[in-house]
CSV table of N, CA and C in Angstrom, one decimal:
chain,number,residue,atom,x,y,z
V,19,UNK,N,-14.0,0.3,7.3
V,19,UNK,CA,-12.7,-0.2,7.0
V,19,UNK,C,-11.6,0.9,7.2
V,20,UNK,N,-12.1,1.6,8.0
V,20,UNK,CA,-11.0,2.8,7.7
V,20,UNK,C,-10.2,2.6,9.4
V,21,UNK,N,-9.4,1.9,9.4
V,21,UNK,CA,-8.1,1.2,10.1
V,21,UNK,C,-6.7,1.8,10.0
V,22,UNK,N,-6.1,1.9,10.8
V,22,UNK,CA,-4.6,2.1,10.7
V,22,UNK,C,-3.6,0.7,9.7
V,23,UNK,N,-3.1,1.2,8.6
V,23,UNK,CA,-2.7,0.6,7.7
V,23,UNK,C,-1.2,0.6,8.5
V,24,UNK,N,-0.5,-0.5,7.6
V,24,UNK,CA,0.9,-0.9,8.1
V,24,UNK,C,2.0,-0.3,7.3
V,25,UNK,N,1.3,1.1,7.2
V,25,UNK,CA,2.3,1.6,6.0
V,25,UNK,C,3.5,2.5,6.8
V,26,UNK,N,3.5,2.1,7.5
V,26,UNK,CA,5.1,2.7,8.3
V,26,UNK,C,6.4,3.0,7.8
V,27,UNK,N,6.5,2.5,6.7
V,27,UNK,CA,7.7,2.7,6.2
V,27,UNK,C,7.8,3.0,4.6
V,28,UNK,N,6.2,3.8,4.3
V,28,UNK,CA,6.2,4.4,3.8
V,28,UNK,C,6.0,3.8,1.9
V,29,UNK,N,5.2,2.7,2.1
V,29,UNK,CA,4.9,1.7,1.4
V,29,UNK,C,3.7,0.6,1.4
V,30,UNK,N,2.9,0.9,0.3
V,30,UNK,CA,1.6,0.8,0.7
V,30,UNK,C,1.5,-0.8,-0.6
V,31,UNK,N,0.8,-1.8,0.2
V,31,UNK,CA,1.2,-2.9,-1.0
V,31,UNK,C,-0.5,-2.7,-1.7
V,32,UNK,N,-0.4,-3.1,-3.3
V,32,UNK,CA,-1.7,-3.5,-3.7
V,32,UNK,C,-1.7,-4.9,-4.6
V,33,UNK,N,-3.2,-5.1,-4.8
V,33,UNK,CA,-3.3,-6.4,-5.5
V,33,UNK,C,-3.5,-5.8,-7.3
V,34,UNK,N,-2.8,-6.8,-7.6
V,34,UNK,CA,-2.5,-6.2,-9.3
V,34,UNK,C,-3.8,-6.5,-10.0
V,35,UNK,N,-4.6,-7.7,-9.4
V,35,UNK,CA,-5.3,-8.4,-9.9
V,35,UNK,C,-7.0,-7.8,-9.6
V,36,UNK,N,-7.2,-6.8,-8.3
V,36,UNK,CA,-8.3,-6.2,-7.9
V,36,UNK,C,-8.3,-4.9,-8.0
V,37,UNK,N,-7.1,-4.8,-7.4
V,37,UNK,CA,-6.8,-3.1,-7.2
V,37,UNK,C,-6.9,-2.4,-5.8
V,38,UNK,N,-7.0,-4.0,-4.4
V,38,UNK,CA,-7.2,-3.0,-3.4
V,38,UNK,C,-5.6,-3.2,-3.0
V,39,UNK,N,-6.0,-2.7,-1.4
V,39,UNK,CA,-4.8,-2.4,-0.6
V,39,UNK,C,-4.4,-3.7,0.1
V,40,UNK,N,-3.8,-4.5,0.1
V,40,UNK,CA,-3.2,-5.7,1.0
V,40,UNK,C,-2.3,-5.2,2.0
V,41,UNK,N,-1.9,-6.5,2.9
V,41,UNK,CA,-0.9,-6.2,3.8
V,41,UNK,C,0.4,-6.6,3.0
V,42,UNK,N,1.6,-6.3,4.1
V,42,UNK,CA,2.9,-6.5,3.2
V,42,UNK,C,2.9,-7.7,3.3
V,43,UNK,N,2.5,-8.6,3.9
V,43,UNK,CA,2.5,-10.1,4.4
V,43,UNK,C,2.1,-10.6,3.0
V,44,UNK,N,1.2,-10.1,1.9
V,44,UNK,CA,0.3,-10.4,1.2
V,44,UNK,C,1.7,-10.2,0.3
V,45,UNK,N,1.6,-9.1,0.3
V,45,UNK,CA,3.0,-8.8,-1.0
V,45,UNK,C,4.0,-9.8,-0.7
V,46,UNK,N,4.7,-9.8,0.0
V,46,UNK,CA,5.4,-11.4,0.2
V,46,UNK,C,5.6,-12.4,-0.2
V,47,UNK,N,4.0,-12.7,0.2
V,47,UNK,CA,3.4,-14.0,0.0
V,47,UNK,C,3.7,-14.6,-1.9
V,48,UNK,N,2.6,-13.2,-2.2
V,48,UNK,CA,2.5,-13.5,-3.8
V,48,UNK,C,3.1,-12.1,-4.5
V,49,UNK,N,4.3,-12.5,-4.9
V,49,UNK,CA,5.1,-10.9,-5.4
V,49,UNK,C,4.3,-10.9,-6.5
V,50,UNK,N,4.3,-12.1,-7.7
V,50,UNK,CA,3.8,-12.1,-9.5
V,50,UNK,C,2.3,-11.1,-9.3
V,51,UNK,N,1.7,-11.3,-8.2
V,51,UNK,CA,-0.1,-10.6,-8.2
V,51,UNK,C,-0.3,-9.2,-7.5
V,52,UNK,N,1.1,-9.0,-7.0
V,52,UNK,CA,0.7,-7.6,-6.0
V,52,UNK,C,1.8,-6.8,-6.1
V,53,UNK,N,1.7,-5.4,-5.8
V,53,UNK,CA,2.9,-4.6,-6.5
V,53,UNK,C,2.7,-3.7,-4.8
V,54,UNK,N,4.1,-3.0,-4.5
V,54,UNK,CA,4.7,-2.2,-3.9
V,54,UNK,C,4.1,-0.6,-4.0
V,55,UNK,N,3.6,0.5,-3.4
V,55,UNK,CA,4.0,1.4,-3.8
V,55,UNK,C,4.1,2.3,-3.3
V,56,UNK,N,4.6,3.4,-3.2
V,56,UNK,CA,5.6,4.4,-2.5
V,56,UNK,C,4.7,5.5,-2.1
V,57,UNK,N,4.3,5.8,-0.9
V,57,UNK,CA,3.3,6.8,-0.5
V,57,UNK,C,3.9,8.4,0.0
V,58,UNK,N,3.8,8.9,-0.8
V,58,UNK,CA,4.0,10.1,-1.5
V,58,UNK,C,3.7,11.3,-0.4
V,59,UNK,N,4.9,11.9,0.4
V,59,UNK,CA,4.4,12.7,1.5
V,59,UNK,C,4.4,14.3,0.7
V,60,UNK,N,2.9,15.0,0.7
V,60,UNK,CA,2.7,16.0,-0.1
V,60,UNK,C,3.0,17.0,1.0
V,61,UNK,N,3.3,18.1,0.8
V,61,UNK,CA,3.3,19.3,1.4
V,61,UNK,C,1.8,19.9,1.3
V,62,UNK,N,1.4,20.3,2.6
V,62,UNK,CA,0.1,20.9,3.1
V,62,UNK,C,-0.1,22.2,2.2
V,63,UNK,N,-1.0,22.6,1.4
V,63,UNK,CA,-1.2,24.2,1.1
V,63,UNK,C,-1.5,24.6,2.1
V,64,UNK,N,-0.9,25.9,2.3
V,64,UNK,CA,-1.7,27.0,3.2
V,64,UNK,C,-2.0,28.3,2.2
C-alpha cells in the first residue's frame, strides 16, 4: 500500500472513526467522520 498519496497541497485527510488515511474525495464526501490534517514539513538533521 505504499502509493503516492494526494497530499499535494499539503493535507493529508483521515477517518475519525478508524484512524486511517482516506482520499480528499472521502473528506468531502463525509466531513462529520473524517478530519483534515496539515503535514508537517520537518527540516532534515545533518
Amino acid at each position: 500500500m505504499a502509493g503516492k498519496s494526494s497530499a499535494s497541497s499539503g493535507k493529508r485527510g483521515r477517518s475519525a472513526i478508524t484512524g486511517r488515511f482516506v482520499k480528499q474525495s472521502a473528506v468531502r464526501r463525509s466531513p462529520s467522520t473524517t478530519v483534515n490534517e496539515s503535514a508537517s514539513k520537518k527540516p532534515k538533521k545533518k
